[in-house]
Amino acid sequence: MTEYGRGPGSEPWHPEDPLYGDQGWGGEQPAHGQSQYGGQQQPYAQDPYAQQQGPYQQDPYQQQQQPHDPYAQQQQQDPYAQQQAQYQQQQGYGGQQDPYAQQPPYNGGWDTGQQAAMPYEGQPVAAYGYGETNDYYGTPEAYPPPQPPGRREAAPAPDRAPDPEPNPDWDPEAQPEETHPFFTGVDEDGRKGGKDDDYDEDDDSRESRRGDGGGERRGKGKKKKGRSGCACLVVSLVLVGGLGGVGYVGYSFYKDKFGAAPDYAGSGSGSVEVEIPKGAYGYDIGNILKKAGVVKSVDAFVSAQNENPKGKSIQAGVYLLHSEMSASEAVKMMVDPKSQNLLVIPEGTRNSVVYAMVDKRLSLTKGTTESVAKSKKSDLGLPDWASKSKDIKDPLEGFLYPAAYPVTKETKPETLLKKMVSRSNEEYDKLDLAGAAKKHNLNGPWEMLTAASLVQAEGKTHDDFRKMAEVIYNRLKPTNTETNQYLQFDSSFNYLNKQSKINITLEEIRKNKDPYNTYTRQGLTPGPIGNPGNEALAAALNPTKDGWIYFVATDGERKTEFAKTYKEFLKLKEKFDALD
């Protein structure tokens, strides 16, 4: 195989091969033998290959390629070869043939069917640079020079108007921008601006005169007002409105979650009576105060309650507050007992004292509440186990439970009494009065309540209550030979006489034979002598078991001492008598 021969194996590139070297497609590097100055060709006089090749009859390509060239038949049918052969005859070249005539044309890679650097078959020698030749690409009849793949365009149809001049700034790599007729102002028929009020009949007539080819240039004349301006305005208004709504919602959410709650300033004015029911807590109390016009918002009150160390101690009751006061001032007043409009019933208070307190609080005539209690006793909710004995001084005694009760200006005595009886039933239901009575040999819950009222009246401290309960149960025993089942309590005699005395003469006691006089009557009093509290009730249910049977208030007031025998009792009595 020669240097430029073509054999069955890989073959070297001929220097005149279009792909020889880096010829690229920037349009700057021409193929071998071509000029880079447009249509002007340089002669091949300085071509080194022209000197080396010698006579064309000795070209090795001609000898080797004829028997093996598969493109021989294609070259004979090449229309370009026939056209160039005719052109050679017209120019007077006669039968002179190109030694490369047998070489097949090379496809330059652009799919144009043209050889990049090699001439067509049958082209005269002058085309190779050995004589003058015309620029076949410069005549109107010739085919245009090949273009790179990115710039190729289809040839215009014969019956079609030529396309406009190409844009020199056109970038083949740039992607076309997608548009929509709504924003570009182009309607479905291709008319810019749509069918608006600025429709120009002259433009329409000019388009009709252009024929079919004028549709592509339609709309390049006078600019018309289209829907684009209105569309942009509508979209802008929608966006502004949407942003405004989102902003408002965000601002409201921020204020609700992170901003300060609405609140009044100062301590307010006027007087507002507010009742807080049992079981009400932060938000419940805040809602009540807001409805009454005391605070401006529930959140402000809850926040102030959490900030105040005593805020959680607000209890049920009636409070005298001010109108439109700050939440912090409202909480401060509510934790102060002085601001609470409550009727407080102390433990052990007799019913006669309770009635007088209600009359005073409600500005009623003295005796009004006691009269209501007697006339409506069956309507106040007493339990079934309450005694109906004719010896009972007051059927409601022991059922006006000691606690704090809210009172307003509109409260009625009957309503307040019902609340007290209801509260006592609630507390007594928590205790097993019947079981405790059986345990201590008493006749049911009624006697158990009566014993608790005596414990409350005679005892002074918590420790006294349990010892006092044991004294009662020991003296009531049938086997008691010390007192023979007489309780001998001064408290019962004082209850009978609606008094509170310590020094009671023996003569005074013996003259009174009333069932409530425990000096002259054995056993318990017919009914409770007061309203026992929680501690007295607990002590009555669980007394001591030390054998106490006597007691004496040795200081005359608060100090109570207990004894197990009568001898010890006499010593304690001497201490008491020494006070005189």
XYZ file of C-alpha atoms in Angstrom:
580
model
C 0.000 0.000 0.000
C 1.372 3.344 -1.109
C 1.453 6.488 0.976
C -1.875 7.690 -0.365
C -3.276 4.364 -1.490
C -6.494 3.011 -0.079
C -6.301 -0.487 1.188
C -8.496 -2.697 3.309
C -7.066 -1.356 6.572
C -7.039 2.127 8.101
C -5.796 4.751 5.700
C -4.089 8.088 6.343
C -5.820 11.315 5.541
C -4.952 13.008 2.349
C -3.965 16.624 2.846
C -6.721 17.674 0.506
C -9.315 15.698 2.426
C -11.921 18.146 3.825
C -11.460 16.759 7.314
C -7.677 16.967 7.186
C -6.375 19.160 9.973
C -8.558 21.449 12.105
C -10.728 23.218 9.568
C -13.679 23.653 11.988
C -16.879 25.476 11.222
C -16.388 28.964 12.357
C -16.036 30.141 8.833
C -12.490 31.365 9.608
C -10.418 28.343 8.505
C -10.966 27.386 4.870
C -10.247 23.947 3.477
C -7.001 23.298 1.760
C -6.787 25.139 -1.517
C -9.635 27.539 -0.710
C -9.370 31.223 -0.093
C -10.527 32.872 3.105
C -11.355 36.057 1.214
C -14.842 35.332 -0.024
C -15.253 34.586 -3.683
C -11.623 35.283 -4.663
C -9.537 32.151 -5.101
C -5.791 31.988 -4.853
C -3.988 30.088 -7.614
C -2.423 26.817 -6.818
C 0.960 27.918 -8.025
C 2.245 27.878 -4.467
C 0.454 24.706 -3.556
C 3.103 22.254 -2.396
C 1.041 19.369 -3.540
C 0.888 20.697 -7.067
C 4.671 20.403 -7.390
C 4.941 17.025 -5.791
C 2.259 15.283 -7.758
C 3.679 15.774 -11.248
C 1.682 14.594 -14.233
C -1.743 13.512 -13.382
C -1.399 10.329 -15.418
C 0.855 8.970 -12.658
C -1.499 9.782 -9.786
C -1.688 6.671 -7.635
C -5.306 7.422 -6.780
C -6.328 6.876 -10.363
C -4.723 3.454 -10.622
C -5.777 2.041 -7.292
C -9.298 3.340 -6.921
C -10.757 2.329 -10.301
C -11.220 -1.371 -9.662
C -12.221 -0.990 -5.994
C -14.030 2.320 -5.694
C -17.639 1.681 -4.655
C -18.626 5.179 -5.551
C -17.868 4.796 -9.267
C -21.502 4.226 -10.240
C -22.690 7.044 -8.048
C -20.273 9.438 -9.722
C -21.553 8.564 -13.147
C -25.051 9.479 -12.055
C -24.058 12.655 -10.229
C -26.063 15.537 -11.744
C -23.372 17.967 -10.772
C -20.812 16.076 -12.862
C -22.981 16.355 -15.983
C -23.539 20.048 -15.480
C -19.833 20.728 -15.039
C -18.940 18.617 -18.103
C -21.208 20.750 -20.242
C -19.673 23.843 -18.758
C -16.170 22.616 -19.648
C -17.136 22.050 -23.237
C -18.508 25.558 -23.456
C -15.277 27.012 -22.080
C -13.132 25.180 -24.594
C -11.355 22.694 -22.438
C -12.248 19.895 -24.752
C -11.729 16.464 -23.424
C -9.147 17.315 -20.818
C -9.955 15.433 -17.702
C -9.071 15.907 -14.115
C -6.717 13.210 -12.880
C -8.972 13.092 -9.795
C -12.025 12.348 -11.913
C -12.171 8.790 -10.680
C -12.005 9.824 -7.033
C -15.455 9.754 -5.378
C -16.794 13.019 -4.002
C -16.520 13.456 -0.250
C -19.389 14.391 1.876
C -18.194 17.285 4.021
C -20.443 16.349 6.915
C -23.162 18.995 6.327
C -25.563 16.710 4.462
C -25.393 19.062 1.456
C -24.068 16.582 -1.075
C -21.172 18.970 -1.839
C -17.502 18.337 -1.386
C -15.888 20.703 1.055
C -12.538 21.163 -0.669
C -12.550 18.805 -3.641
C -14.071 19.940 -6.982
C -16.948 18.167 -8.596
C -16.317 15.438 -11.129
C -15.668 16.871 -14.559
C -14.702 20.326 -13.248
C -11.977 21.968 -15.366
C -8.430 22.207 -14.171
C -8.796 25.917 -13.838
C -11.061 25.255 -10.878
C -8.062 23.769 -9.136
C -6.140 26.984 -9.284
C -4.190 26.470 -12.583
C -5.974 29.136 -14.482
C -8.473 31.805 -14.149
C -11.971 30.776 -13.301
C -15.200 32.420 -12.398
C -16.739 32.502 -8.965
C -19.614 30.092 -9.325
C -20.935 31.133 -5.972
C -21.131 34.759 -6.931
C -23.659 34.426 -9.756
C -27.380 34.473 -9.139
C -27.822 31.188 -10.966
C -25.352 29.324 -8.789
C -26.157 27.591 -5.564
C -25.360 29.528 -2.434
C -22.247 28.590 -0.491
C -22.778 25.961 2.187
C -23.759 27.180 5.636
C -23.062 25.653 9.055
C -25.848 23.471 10.445
C -26.985 26.105 12.945
C -27.605 28.719 10.235
C -29.228 26.698 7.494
C -32.642 27.821 6.315
C -34.996 26.265 3.846
C -35.113 27.899 0.461
C -38.178 30.077 -0.062
C -40.995 28.716 -2.113
C -41.239 30.110 -5.658
C -44.681 31.622 -5.022
C -43.823 33.077 -1.670
C -42.556 36.491 -0.779
C -38.926 36.612 0.402
C -38.339 36.530 4.122
C -37.158 39.626 5.927
C -33.500 40.335 6.426
C -31.963 38.138 9.139
C -31.299 39.762 12.452
C -27.548 40.282 12.911
C -27.983 39.885 16.704
C -29.677 36.534 16.358
C -28.252 33.916 18.696
C -28.804 30.304 17.577
C -28.258 29.029 21.134
C -30.929 31.247 22.741
C -34.267 29.592 23.500
C -37.368 31.357 22.193
C -39.475 32.997 24.882
C -42.904 31.520 25.320
C -45.736 33.993 25.174
C -49.465 33.805 25.556
C -52.000 35.673 23.424
C -53.536 37.174 26.568
C -50.280 39.008 27.401
C -49.016 39.680 23.863
C -52.262 41.144 22.624
C -52.563 38.616 19.768
C -55.976 37.097 19.301
C -56.761 33.645 18.014
C -56.714 34.864 14.364
C -53.213 36.278 14.682
C -54.319 39.920 14.859
C -52.567 42.040 17.474
C -54.810 43.912 19.797
C -57.805 41.665 19.185
C -61.144 43.062 18.103
C -60.989 46.253 20.092
C -62.251 49.716 19.478
C -59.037 50.762 17.691
C -59.561 48.402 14.782
C -58.072 50.010 11.639
C -59.875 49.268 8.406
C -56.941 50.641 6.350
C -54.655 48.054 7.840
C -57.160 45.350 7.039
C -57.476 46.516 3.452
C -53.724 46.607 3.023
C -53.485 43.070 4.341
C -56.124 41.889 1.925
C -54.189 43.443 -0.968
C -51.037 41.626 0.030
C -52.588 38.251 -0.612
C -51.639 35.105 1.223
C -48.105 36.201 1.932
C -49.056 39.315 3.811
C -50.279 37.489 6.885
C -46.781 37.057 8.244
C -46.148 40.808 8.327
C -49.522 41.620 9.749
C -49.454 44.024 12.668
C -46.080 45.653 11.884
C -47.584 48.971 11.017
C -49.394 51.205 13.426
C -49.380 50.041 17.023
C -52.854 49.580 18.424
C -54.074 49.575 21.972
C -54.639 45.945 22.915
C -55.718 43.921 25.877
C -52.179 43.761 27.279
C -52.531 47.044 29.176
C -55.875 46.097 30.717
C -54.607 42.626 31.509
C -51.558 43.985 33.289
C -53.725 46.418 35.228
C -56.121 43.665 36.294
C -53.265 41.361 37.285
C -51.609 44.175 39.236
C -54.816 44.968 41.103
C -55.322 41.291 41.921
C -51.751 40.974 43.159
C -51.969 44.134 45.247
C -55.287 43.028 46.738
C -53.941 39.566 47.473
C -50.803 40.919 49.089
C -52.885 43.328 51.142
C -55.157 40.537 52.347
C -52.209 38.311 53.205
C -50.552 41.190 55.030
C -53.669 41.911 57.066
C -54.111 38.265 58.004
C -50.444 38.022 58.942
C -50.648 41.177 61.047
C -53.766 39.916 62.834
C -52.137 36.551 63.437
C -49.022 38.259 64.818
C -51.087 40.419 67.165
C -53.125 37.448 68.347
C -50.093 35.247 68.954
C -47.269 37.627 69.773
C -48.721 41.123 70.289
C -49.912 42.565 73.570
C -53.571 41.852 74.353
C -55.947 44.857 74.412
C -56.147 46.326 77.885
C -57.436 49.363 79.752
C -55.145 51.690 81.673
C -55.500 52.731 85.293
C -57.732 51.577 88.140
C -61.040 52.404 86.422
C -64.022 54.167 87.919
C -67.420 53.458 89.418
C -68.460 50.236 91.106
C -69.171 46.892 89.467
C -70.333 43.841 91.381
C -69.144 40.604 89.802
C -69.962 37.091 90.960
C -67.463 34.321 90.253
C -69.047 30.860 90.455
C -67.420 27.822 91.944
C -65.031 25.994 89.634
C -64.254 29.071 87.507
C -60.625 29.555 86.511
C -58.496 31.907 84.417
C -60.360 32.182 81.111
C -63.747 31.697 82.773
C -63.095 34.569 85.162
C -61.732 36.690 82.319
C -64.902 36.182 80.268
C -67.085 37.186 83.208
C -65.053 40.334 83.832
C -65.068 41.265 80.141
C -68.845 40.932 79.874
C -69.222 43.082 82.999
C -67.032 45.791 81.460
C -64.254 45.444 84.018
C -61.406 44.356 81.696
C -60.958 44.899 77.967
C -59.896 41.388 76.951
C -59.721 37.896 78.372
C -56.087 37.419 77.331
C -55.053 40.539 79.216
C -56.646 39.222 82.406
C -55.127 35.732 82.062
C -51.704 37.256 81.443
C -52.025 39.506 84.511
C -53.227 36.585 86.633
C -50.192 34.518 85.640
C -47.837 37.397 86.434
C -49.300 37.982 89.905
C -47.880 35.541 92.512
C -51.300 35.339 94.208
C -53.300 35.261 90.971
C -54.151 31.579 91.261
C -55.731 32.116 94.711
C -58.849 33.812 93.356
C -61.851 31.996 94.820
C -65.527 31.853 94.031
C -67.519 34.762 95.350
C -68.749 38.264 94.683
C -66.218 41.033 94.083
C -66.673 44.770 94.110
C -64.529 46.043 91.249
C -64.362 49.108 88.999
C -65.416 49.676 85.419
C -62.755 49.704 82.649
C -59.779 48.978 84.859
C -56.495 47.436 83.792
C -56.220 43.679 84.068
C -53.372 43.904 86.568
C -55.427 46.181 88.854
C -58.396 43.820 88.612
C -56.284 40.855 89.683
C -54.764 42.900 92.509
C -58.211 43.756 93.886
C -59.551 40.223 93.537
C -56.741 38.700 95.600
C -57.453 41.234 98.360
C -60.148 39.878 100.718
C -61.428 43.407 101.298
C -62.688 43.659 97.741
C -64.676 40.459 97.920
C -68.363 41.049 98.486
C -68.805 37.814 100.402
C -70.823 36.808 103.416
C -68.376 34.762 105.483
C -69.912 32.314 108.005
C -67.314 31.298 110.625
C -67.163 27.704 111.898
C -69.439 27.001 114.840
C -71.667 30.027 114.215
C -75.225 29.549 115.425
C -78.154 30.119 113.081
C -79.398 33.094 115.071
C -76.107 34.898 114.367
C -76.219 33.916 110.672
C -79.699 35.394 110.243
C -78.591 38.678 111.724
C -75.552 38.807 109.368
C -77.758 38.259 106.306
C -80.175 40.987 107.358
C -77.324 43.408 107.742
C -75.653 42.561 104.447
C -78.867 42.764 102.446
C -80.064 45.860 104.292
C -83.146 44.052 105.550
C -85.230 44.631 108.640
C -83.973 42.709 111.662
C -85.601 39.287 111.913
C -86.490 39.091 108.185
C -84.144 36.203 107.382
C -85.105 34.212 110.511
C -88.774 34.554 109.589
C -88.088 33.283 106.046
C -86.149 30.305 107.467
C -89.057 29.248 109.682
C -91.743 29.733 107.040
C -89.900 28.064 104.167
C -87.841 25.450 105.996
C -89.368 22.619 103.947
C -88.410 24.350 100.664
C -84.735 24.930 101.403
C -83.464 21.429 100.590
C -82.948 19.736 103.971
C -81.955 16.038 103.758
C -84.377 13.249 104.564
C -82.496 12.242 107.697
C -82.998 15.679 109.311
C -84.990 15.362 112.563
C -88.516 16.722 112.803
C -88.685 16.561 116.599
C -90.802 19.203 118.306
C -87.963 19.825 120.773
C -85.692 21.191 118.040
C -85.215 24.909 118.339
C -84.308 25.476 114.676
C -84.601 22.786 111.962
C -81.903 24.592 109.919
C -79.365 24.470 112.762
C -76.253 22.676 111.568
C -77.222 23.084 107.868
C -76.009 26.641 107.269
C -72.543 25.431 106.391
C -69.699 27.769 107.468
C -68.128 29.194 104.285
C -67.935 32.362 102.174
C -71.021 33.070 100.105
C -71.271 35.681 97.349
C -73.889 38.316 97.990
C -75.157 40.966 95.585
C -77.616 43.783 96.006
C -80.284 41.722 94.298
C -79.751 38.599 96.455
C -82.782 37.380 98.384
C -82.630 35.703 101.854
C -84.293 32.564 100.539
C -81.737 32.241 97.749
C -78.836 32.648 100.143
C -80.230 30.108 102.621
C -80.657 27.579 99.836
C -76.999 27.991 98.887
C -75.942 27.310 102.484
C -78.090 24.192 102.849
C -76.883 22.938 99.468
C -73.270 23.417 100.498
C -73.826 21.505 103.774
C -75.429 18.596 101.920
C -72.475 18.530 99.552
C -69.968 18.379 102.397
C -71.919 15.850 104.482
C -72.295 13.552 101.506
C -68.510 13.283 101.414
C -68.572 11.824 104.943
C -70.014 8.500 106.017
C -72.127 9.952 108.842
C -74.301 6.865 109.089
C -71.338 4.521 109.353
C -69.583 6.733 111.920
C -72.775 6.939 114.002
C -73.043 3.159 114.138
C -69.418 2.878 115.094
C -69.834 5.239 118.080
C -73.232 3.942 119.202
C -75.178 6.948 117.941
C -78.605 7.063 116.345
C -77.857 7.863 112.720
C -76.419 10.900 110.916
C -78.560 13.377 112.849
C -76.965 12.513 116.215
C -73.571 12.370 114.526
C -74.071 15.941 113.301
C -75.252 16.975 116.769
C -72.115 15.499 118.412
C -69.918 17.356 115.910
C -71.652 20.621 116.769
C -70.875 20.060 120.493
C -67.227 19.290 119.654
C -67.054 22.523 117.679
C -68.616 24.568 120.513
C -66.414 23.215 123.360
C -63.132 22.726 121.552
C -60.635 25.511 120.950
C -57.881 23.952 118.799
C -57.426 21.045 116.437
C -55.964 18.872 119.172
C -58.847 19.766 121.458
C -61.402 18.586 118.922
C -60.334 14.926 118.937
C -60.062 14.793 122.751
C -63.417 16.523 123.111
C -65.038 13.942 120.810
C -63.654 11.130 122.985
C -65.043 12.840 126.127
C -68.535 12.881 124.537
C -68.467 9.219 123.552
C -67.080 8.124 126.962
C -69.738 10.033 128.920
C -72.531 8.616 126.743
C -71.527 5.049 127.500
C -74.059 3.131 129.621
C -71.179 1.863 131.791
C -70.098 5.364 132.714
C -70.270 5.781 136.511
C -68.314 9.016 136.635
C -70.958 11.334 135.088
C -73.781 8.824 134.599
C -74.323 9.832 130.891
C -74.656 13.557 131.634
C -72.568 15.666 129.294
C -72.723 18.803 131.507
C -71.604 21.205 128.727
C -71.922 24.958 129.332
C -72.167 25.449 125.560
C -75.569 23.756 125.407
C -76.930 25.925 128.191
C -75.599 29.067 126.512
C -77.212 27.970 123.236
C -80.500 27.603 125.005
C -80.235 31.109 126.375
C -78.584 32.587 123.244
C -75.562 33.662 125.211
C -71.860 32.884 125.677
C -70.947 32.726 129.345
C -68.306 30.796 131.207
C -69.223 31.365 134.788
C -72.623 29.769 135.237
C -73.949 29.239 138.739
C -75.150 25.828 139.836
C -78.485 27.261 140.958
C -79.079 28.816 137.511
C -78.371 25.555 135.777
C -80.581 23.412 137.999
C -83.619 25.620 137.558
C -83.662 25.189 133.768
C -85.187 21.864 132.679
C -85.018 22.490 128.907
C -84.007 19.459 126.768
C -80.980 21.448 125.576
C -79.702 21.717 129.183
C -77.133 18.866 129.409
C -76.796 19.421 133.127
C -80.351 18.328 133.758
C -80.898 16.022 130.705
C -78.883 12.922 129.845
C -77.454 12.321 126.434
C -77.096 14.608 123.452
C -79.104 17.739 122.835
C -82.198 17.318 120.578
C -80.266 18.800 117.691
C -77.112 20.630 116.703
C -76.259 23.760 118.668
C -74.295 25.352 115.819
C -72.775 24.732 112.395
C -69.648 22.566 112.699
C -66.722 22.988 110.322
C -64.512 20.456 108.614
C -62.128 19.959 111.539
C -64.885 19.330 114.064
C -66.587 16.876 111.717
C -63.320 15.002 111.126
C -62.636 14.841 114.871
C -66.119 13.482 115.577
C -65.525 10.712 113.084
C -62.048 9.897 114.421
C -61.663 10.715 118.139
C -58.733 9.862 120.396
C -58.679 6.675 122.454
C -56.772 7.825 125.524
C -59.607 7.552 128.120
C -60.354 11.259 128.485
C -63.558 11.994 130.393
C -63.085 15.458 131.991
C -61.890 18.866 130.709
C -61.513 22.390 132.136
C -60.644 25.734 130.481
C -57.941 26.546 132.978
C -57.216 30.015 131.530
C -60.891 30.786 131.082
C -60.591 31.250 127.302
C -58.276 29.334 124.978
C -56.468 26.785 127.047
C -58.286 23.516 127.739
C -56.845 20.713 129.876
C -58.186 17.139 130.026
C -58.355 14.537 132.827
C -59.167 10.837 133.015
C -60.343 10.643 136.632
C -62.458 12.741 138.894
C -59.436 13.427 141.173
C -57.492 14.906 138.266
C -60.544 16.940 137.389
C -60.622 18.561 140.859
C -57.029 19.704 140.469
C -57.834 21.354 137.162
C -60.870 23.022 138.725
C -58.680 24.545 141.419
C -56.546 26.173 138.754
C -59.663 27.618 137.164
C -61.049 28.907 140.468
C -57.727 30.575 141.186
C -58.394 32.951 138.304
C -60.929 34.808 140.446
